[in-house]
Coordinates of C-alpha atoms in Angstrom, one line a residue:
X1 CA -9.9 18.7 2.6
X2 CA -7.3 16.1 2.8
X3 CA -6.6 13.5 0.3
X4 CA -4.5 10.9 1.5
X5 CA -2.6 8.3 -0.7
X6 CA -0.6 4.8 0.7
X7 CA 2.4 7.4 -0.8
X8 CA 2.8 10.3 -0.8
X9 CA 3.3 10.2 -4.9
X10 CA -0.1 8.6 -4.9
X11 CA -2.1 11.7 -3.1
X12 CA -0.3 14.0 -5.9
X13 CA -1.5 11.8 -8.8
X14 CA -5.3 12.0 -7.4
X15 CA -4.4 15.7 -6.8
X16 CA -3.4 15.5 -10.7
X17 CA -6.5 14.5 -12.0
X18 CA -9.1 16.5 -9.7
X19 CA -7.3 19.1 -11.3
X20 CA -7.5 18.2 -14.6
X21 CA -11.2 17.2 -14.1
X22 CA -11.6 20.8 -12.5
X23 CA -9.6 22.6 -15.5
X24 CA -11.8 20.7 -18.2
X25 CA -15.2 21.9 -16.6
X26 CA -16.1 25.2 -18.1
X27 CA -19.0 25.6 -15.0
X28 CA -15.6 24.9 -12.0
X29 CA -12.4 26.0 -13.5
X30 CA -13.5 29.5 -12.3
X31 CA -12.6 28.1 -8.9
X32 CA -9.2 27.4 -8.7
X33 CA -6.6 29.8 -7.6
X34 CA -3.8 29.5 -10.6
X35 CA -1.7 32.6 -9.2
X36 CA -1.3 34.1 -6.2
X37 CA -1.9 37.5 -6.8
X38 CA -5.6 36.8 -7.0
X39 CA -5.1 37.1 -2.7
X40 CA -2.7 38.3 -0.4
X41 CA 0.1 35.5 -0.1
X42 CA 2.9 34.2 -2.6
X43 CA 1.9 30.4 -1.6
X44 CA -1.6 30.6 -2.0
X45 CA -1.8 29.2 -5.1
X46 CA -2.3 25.4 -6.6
X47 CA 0.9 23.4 -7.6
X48 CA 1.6 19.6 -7.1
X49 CA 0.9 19.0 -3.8
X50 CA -2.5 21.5 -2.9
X51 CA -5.2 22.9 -4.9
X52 CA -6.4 26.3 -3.6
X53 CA -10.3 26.6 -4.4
X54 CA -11.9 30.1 -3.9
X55 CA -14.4 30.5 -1.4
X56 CA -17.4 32.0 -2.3
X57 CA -18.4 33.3 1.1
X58 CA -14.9 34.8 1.9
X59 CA -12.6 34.9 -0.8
X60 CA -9.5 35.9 1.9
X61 CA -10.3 32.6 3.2
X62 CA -9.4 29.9 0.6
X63 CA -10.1 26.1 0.6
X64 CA -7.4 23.9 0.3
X65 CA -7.0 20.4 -1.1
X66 CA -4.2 18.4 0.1
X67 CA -2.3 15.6 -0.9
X68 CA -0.8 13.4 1.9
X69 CA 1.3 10.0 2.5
X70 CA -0.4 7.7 4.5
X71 CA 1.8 7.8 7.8
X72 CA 1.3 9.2 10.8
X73 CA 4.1 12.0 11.0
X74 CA 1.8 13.5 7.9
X75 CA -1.5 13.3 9.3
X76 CA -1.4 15.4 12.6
X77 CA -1.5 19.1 13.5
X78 CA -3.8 19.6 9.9
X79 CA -6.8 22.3 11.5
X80 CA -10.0 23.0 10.6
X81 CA -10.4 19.6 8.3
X82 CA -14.1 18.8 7.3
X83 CA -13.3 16.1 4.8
X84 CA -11.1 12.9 4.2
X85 CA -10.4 10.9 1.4
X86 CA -8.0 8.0 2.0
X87 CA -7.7 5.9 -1.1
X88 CA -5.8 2.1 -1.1
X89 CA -5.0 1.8 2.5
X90 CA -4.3 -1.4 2.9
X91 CA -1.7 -1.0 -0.2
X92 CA 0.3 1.1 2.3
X93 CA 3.6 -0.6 3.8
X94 CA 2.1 -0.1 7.9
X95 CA 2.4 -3.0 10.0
X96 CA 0.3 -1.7 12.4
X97 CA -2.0 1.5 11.0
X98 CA -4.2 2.0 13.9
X99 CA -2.9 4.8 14.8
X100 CA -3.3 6.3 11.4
X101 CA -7.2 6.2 11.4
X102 CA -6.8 7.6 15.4
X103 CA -5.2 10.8 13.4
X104 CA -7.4 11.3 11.0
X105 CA -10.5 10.8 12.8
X106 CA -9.2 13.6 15.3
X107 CA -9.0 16.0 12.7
X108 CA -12.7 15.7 12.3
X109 CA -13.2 17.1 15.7
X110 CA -13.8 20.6 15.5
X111 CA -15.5 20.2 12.1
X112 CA -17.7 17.3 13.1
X113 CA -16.4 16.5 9.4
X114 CA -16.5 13.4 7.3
X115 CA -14.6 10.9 6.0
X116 CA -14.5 8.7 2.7
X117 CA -12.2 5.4 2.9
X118 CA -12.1 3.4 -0.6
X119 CA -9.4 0.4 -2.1
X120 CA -9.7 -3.0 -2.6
X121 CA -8.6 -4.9 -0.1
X122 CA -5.6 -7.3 0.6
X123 CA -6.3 -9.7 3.3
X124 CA -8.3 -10.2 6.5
X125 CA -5.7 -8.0 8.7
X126 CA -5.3 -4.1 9.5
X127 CA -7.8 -1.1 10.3
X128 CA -9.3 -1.2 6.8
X129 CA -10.4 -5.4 7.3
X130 CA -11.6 -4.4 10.8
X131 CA -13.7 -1.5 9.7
X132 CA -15.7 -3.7 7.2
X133 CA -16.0 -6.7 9.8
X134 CA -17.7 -4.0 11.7
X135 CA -19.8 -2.0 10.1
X136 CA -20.8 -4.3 7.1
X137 CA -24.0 -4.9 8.2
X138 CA -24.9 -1.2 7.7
X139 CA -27.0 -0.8 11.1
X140 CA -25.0 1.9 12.3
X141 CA -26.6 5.2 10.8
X142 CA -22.9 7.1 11.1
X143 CA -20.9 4.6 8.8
X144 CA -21.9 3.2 5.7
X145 CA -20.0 0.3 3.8
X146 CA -20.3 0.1 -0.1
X147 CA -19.3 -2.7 -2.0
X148 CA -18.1 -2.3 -5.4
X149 CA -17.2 -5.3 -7.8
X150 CA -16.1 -5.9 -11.4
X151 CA -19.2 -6.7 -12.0
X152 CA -20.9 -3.4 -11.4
X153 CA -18.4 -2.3 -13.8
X154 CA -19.8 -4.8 -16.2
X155 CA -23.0 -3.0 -15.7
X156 CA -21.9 0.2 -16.7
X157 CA -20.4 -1.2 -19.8
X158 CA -16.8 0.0 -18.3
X159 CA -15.4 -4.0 -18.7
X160 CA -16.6 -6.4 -20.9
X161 CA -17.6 -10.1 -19.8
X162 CA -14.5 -11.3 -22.1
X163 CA -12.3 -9.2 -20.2
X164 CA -13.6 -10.8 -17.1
X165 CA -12.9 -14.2 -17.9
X166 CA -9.4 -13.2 -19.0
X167 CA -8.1 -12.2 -15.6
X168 CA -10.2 -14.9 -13.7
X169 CA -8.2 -17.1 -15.6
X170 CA -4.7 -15.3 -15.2
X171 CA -5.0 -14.3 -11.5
X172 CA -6.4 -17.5 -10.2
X173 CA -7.0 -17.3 -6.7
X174 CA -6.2 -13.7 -6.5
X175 CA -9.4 -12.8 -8.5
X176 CA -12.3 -12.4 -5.8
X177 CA -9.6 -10.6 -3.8
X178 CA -8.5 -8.5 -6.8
X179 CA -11.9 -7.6 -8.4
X180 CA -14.7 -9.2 -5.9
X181 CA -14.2 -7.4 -2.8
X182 CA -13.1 -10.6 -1.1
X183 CA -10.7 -10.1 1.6
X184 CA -9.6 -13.8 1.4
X185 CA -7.8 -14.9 -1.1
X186 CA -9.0 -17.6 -3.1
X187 CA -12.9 -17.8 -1.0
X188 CA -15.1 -19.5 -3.3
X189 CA -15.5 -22.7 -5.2
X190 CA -11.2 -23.1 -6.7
X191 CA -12.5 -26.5 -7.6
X192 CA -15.3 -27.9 -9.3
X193 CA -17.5 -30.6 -7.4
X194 CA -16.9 -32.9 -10.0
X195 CA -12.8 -32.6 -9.8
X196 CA -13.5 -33.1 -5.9
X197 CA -15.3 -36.3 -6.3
X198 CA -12.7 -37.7 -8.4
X199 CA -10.0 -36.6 -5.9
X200 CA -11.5 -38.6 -3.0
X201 CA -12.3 -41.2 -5.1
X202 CA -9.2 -41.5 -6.4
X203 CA -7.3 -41.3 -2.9
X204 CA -9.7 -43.8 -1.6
X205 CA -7.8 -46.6 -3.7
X206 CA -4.3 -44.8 -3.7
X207 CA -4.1 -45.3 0.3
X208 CA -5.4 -49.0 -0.2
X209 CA -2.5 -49.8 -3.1
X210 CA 0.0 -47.3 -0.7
X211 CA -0.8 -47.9 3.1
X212 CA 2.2 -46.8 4.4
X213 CA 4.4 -44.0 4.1
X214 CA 7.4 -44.4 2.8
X215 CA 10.1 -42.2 4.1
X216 CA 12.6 -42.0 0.5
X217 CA 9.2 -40.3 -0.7
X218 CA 8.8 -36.3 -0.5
X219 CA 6.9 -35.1 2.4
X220 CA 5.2 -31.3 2.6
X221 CA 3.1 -29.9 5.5
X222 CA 0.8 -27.4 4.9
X223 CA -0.1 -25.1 7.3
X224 CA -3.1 -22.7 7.2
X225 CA -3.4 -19.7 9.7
X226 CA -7.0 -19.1 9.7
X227 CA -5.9 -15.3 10.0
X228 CA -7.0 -14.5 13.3
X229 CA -10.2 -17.2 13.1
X230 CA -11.3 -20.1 15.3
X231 CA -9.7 -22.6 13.3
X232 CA -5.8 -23.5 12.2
X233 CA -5.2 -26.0 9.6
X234 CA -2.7 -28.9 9.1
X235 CA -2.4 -30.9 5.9
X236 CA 0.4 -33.9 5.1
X237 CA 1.0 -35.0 1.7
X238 CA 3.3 -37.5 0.3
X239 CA 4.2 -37.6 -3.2
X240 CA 4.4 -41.0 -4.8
X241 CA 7.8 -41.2 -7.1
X242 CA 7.3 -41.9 -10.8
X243 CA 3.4 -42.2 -9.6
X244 CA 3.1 -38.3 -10.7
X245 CA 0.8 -38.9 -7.5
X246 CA 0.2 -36.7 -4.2
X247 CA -1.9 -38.5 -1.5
X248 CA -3.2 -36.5 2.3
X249 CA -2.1 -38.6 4.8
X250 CA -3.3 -36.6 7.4
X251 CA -5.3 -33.6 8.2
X252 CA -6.2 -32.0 11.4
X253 CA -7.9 -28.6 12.1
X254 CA -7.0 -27.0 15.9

């Protein structure tokens, strides 16, 4: 079983606390190989980096549990894998981690094994995003997407609903990415419809009392990606001096 971490430090802290989870159970801790001399080789035992777990049907034949970085170098030549854990991979510092998920997969091939992929996410780009796009919809039987927010936590009475509104308040626009599941940052209602109506409103008479730019005033151009969607944004602003006043002067999507 391999347990793969966006570092390799990572997988050995997840290592770390299976093992103390495994150590506290009085019905499990009967399972894991401390010292080698309980089989025939000096390595064969669990230390940072692998847990050896005896095997019931053939105790000459021990499972391991492996920690491992999340890069490709680490991933290949592993034999006779029937499970995968990979935990925060779109923390890891990939550009490109296609070829990652192609390695891991093809460990799976001889075992027809399984695979678990959980993190939160960090924006609409990479294998983890794609994954997601595709299969969220659950209709295919062999992949099945969970979603997990703070608010199942609340649920469980793991946050509280004052803890909540503490870091929707400090993380702004990160929160839905952060503790919603929401690839995008910032998706959802930022402003109020009331603050929206005022805004217009308010810009309505600014561009009658300002018609024309003035170019001694600060100009910024905001541009908007779209991350790989149909639609690029453009926005102008001009900001009025000693108005403590910022009006749109143009907009355009492509």
């Amino acid at each position: 079983l391999l347990i793969v971490g966006q570092t390799e430090k990572a997988a050995i802290e997840h290592l770390y606390t299976l093992k103390r989870l495994i150590i506290d159970s009085p019905k499990y801790r009967k399972y894991l190989i401390t010292k080698s001399s309980e089989l025939f080789f000096r390595e064969e035992q669990t230390k940072a980096g692998t847990l050896f777990i005896k095997n019931p049907d053939n105790p000459f034949r021990p499972m391991r549990i492996i920690g491992l970085a999340f890069i490709v170098s680490a991933l290949w030549s592993w034999k006779n894998v029937f499970r995968i854990h990979m935990s925060d991979p779109a923390a890891a510092q990939v550009v490109d981690d296609s070829q990652i998920y192609a390695a891991l997969t093809s460990r799976l091939t001889n075992t027809d094994g399984r695979m678990m992929i959980e993190g939160p996410p960090r924006g609409p780009f990479g294998r983890f995003y794609e994954l997601y796009e595709q299969f969220k919809d659950n209709k295919n039987p062999n992949f099945k997407v969970f979603l997990v927010t703070i608010y199942d936590a609340l649920k469980e009475g793991l946050v509280t609903q004052q803890f909540i509104a503490k870091v929707r308040e400090e993380l702004g626009q990160l929160y839905p990415q952060t503790y919603e599941g929401s690839f995008v940052a910032g998706l959802g209602d930022v402003f109020t419809e009331e603050s929206i109506i005022n805004a217009i409103s308010f810009g309505e008479r600014a561009i009658i009392e300002f018609p024309k730019i003035n170019a001694g005033n600060i100009m910024c151009l905001g541009v908007d990606p779209g991350f790989g969607s149909s639609k690029t944004a453009l926005c102008l602003t001009e900001s009025i001096k000693d108005q403590d006043t910022i009006i749109v002067r143009f907009t355009k999507e492509y």
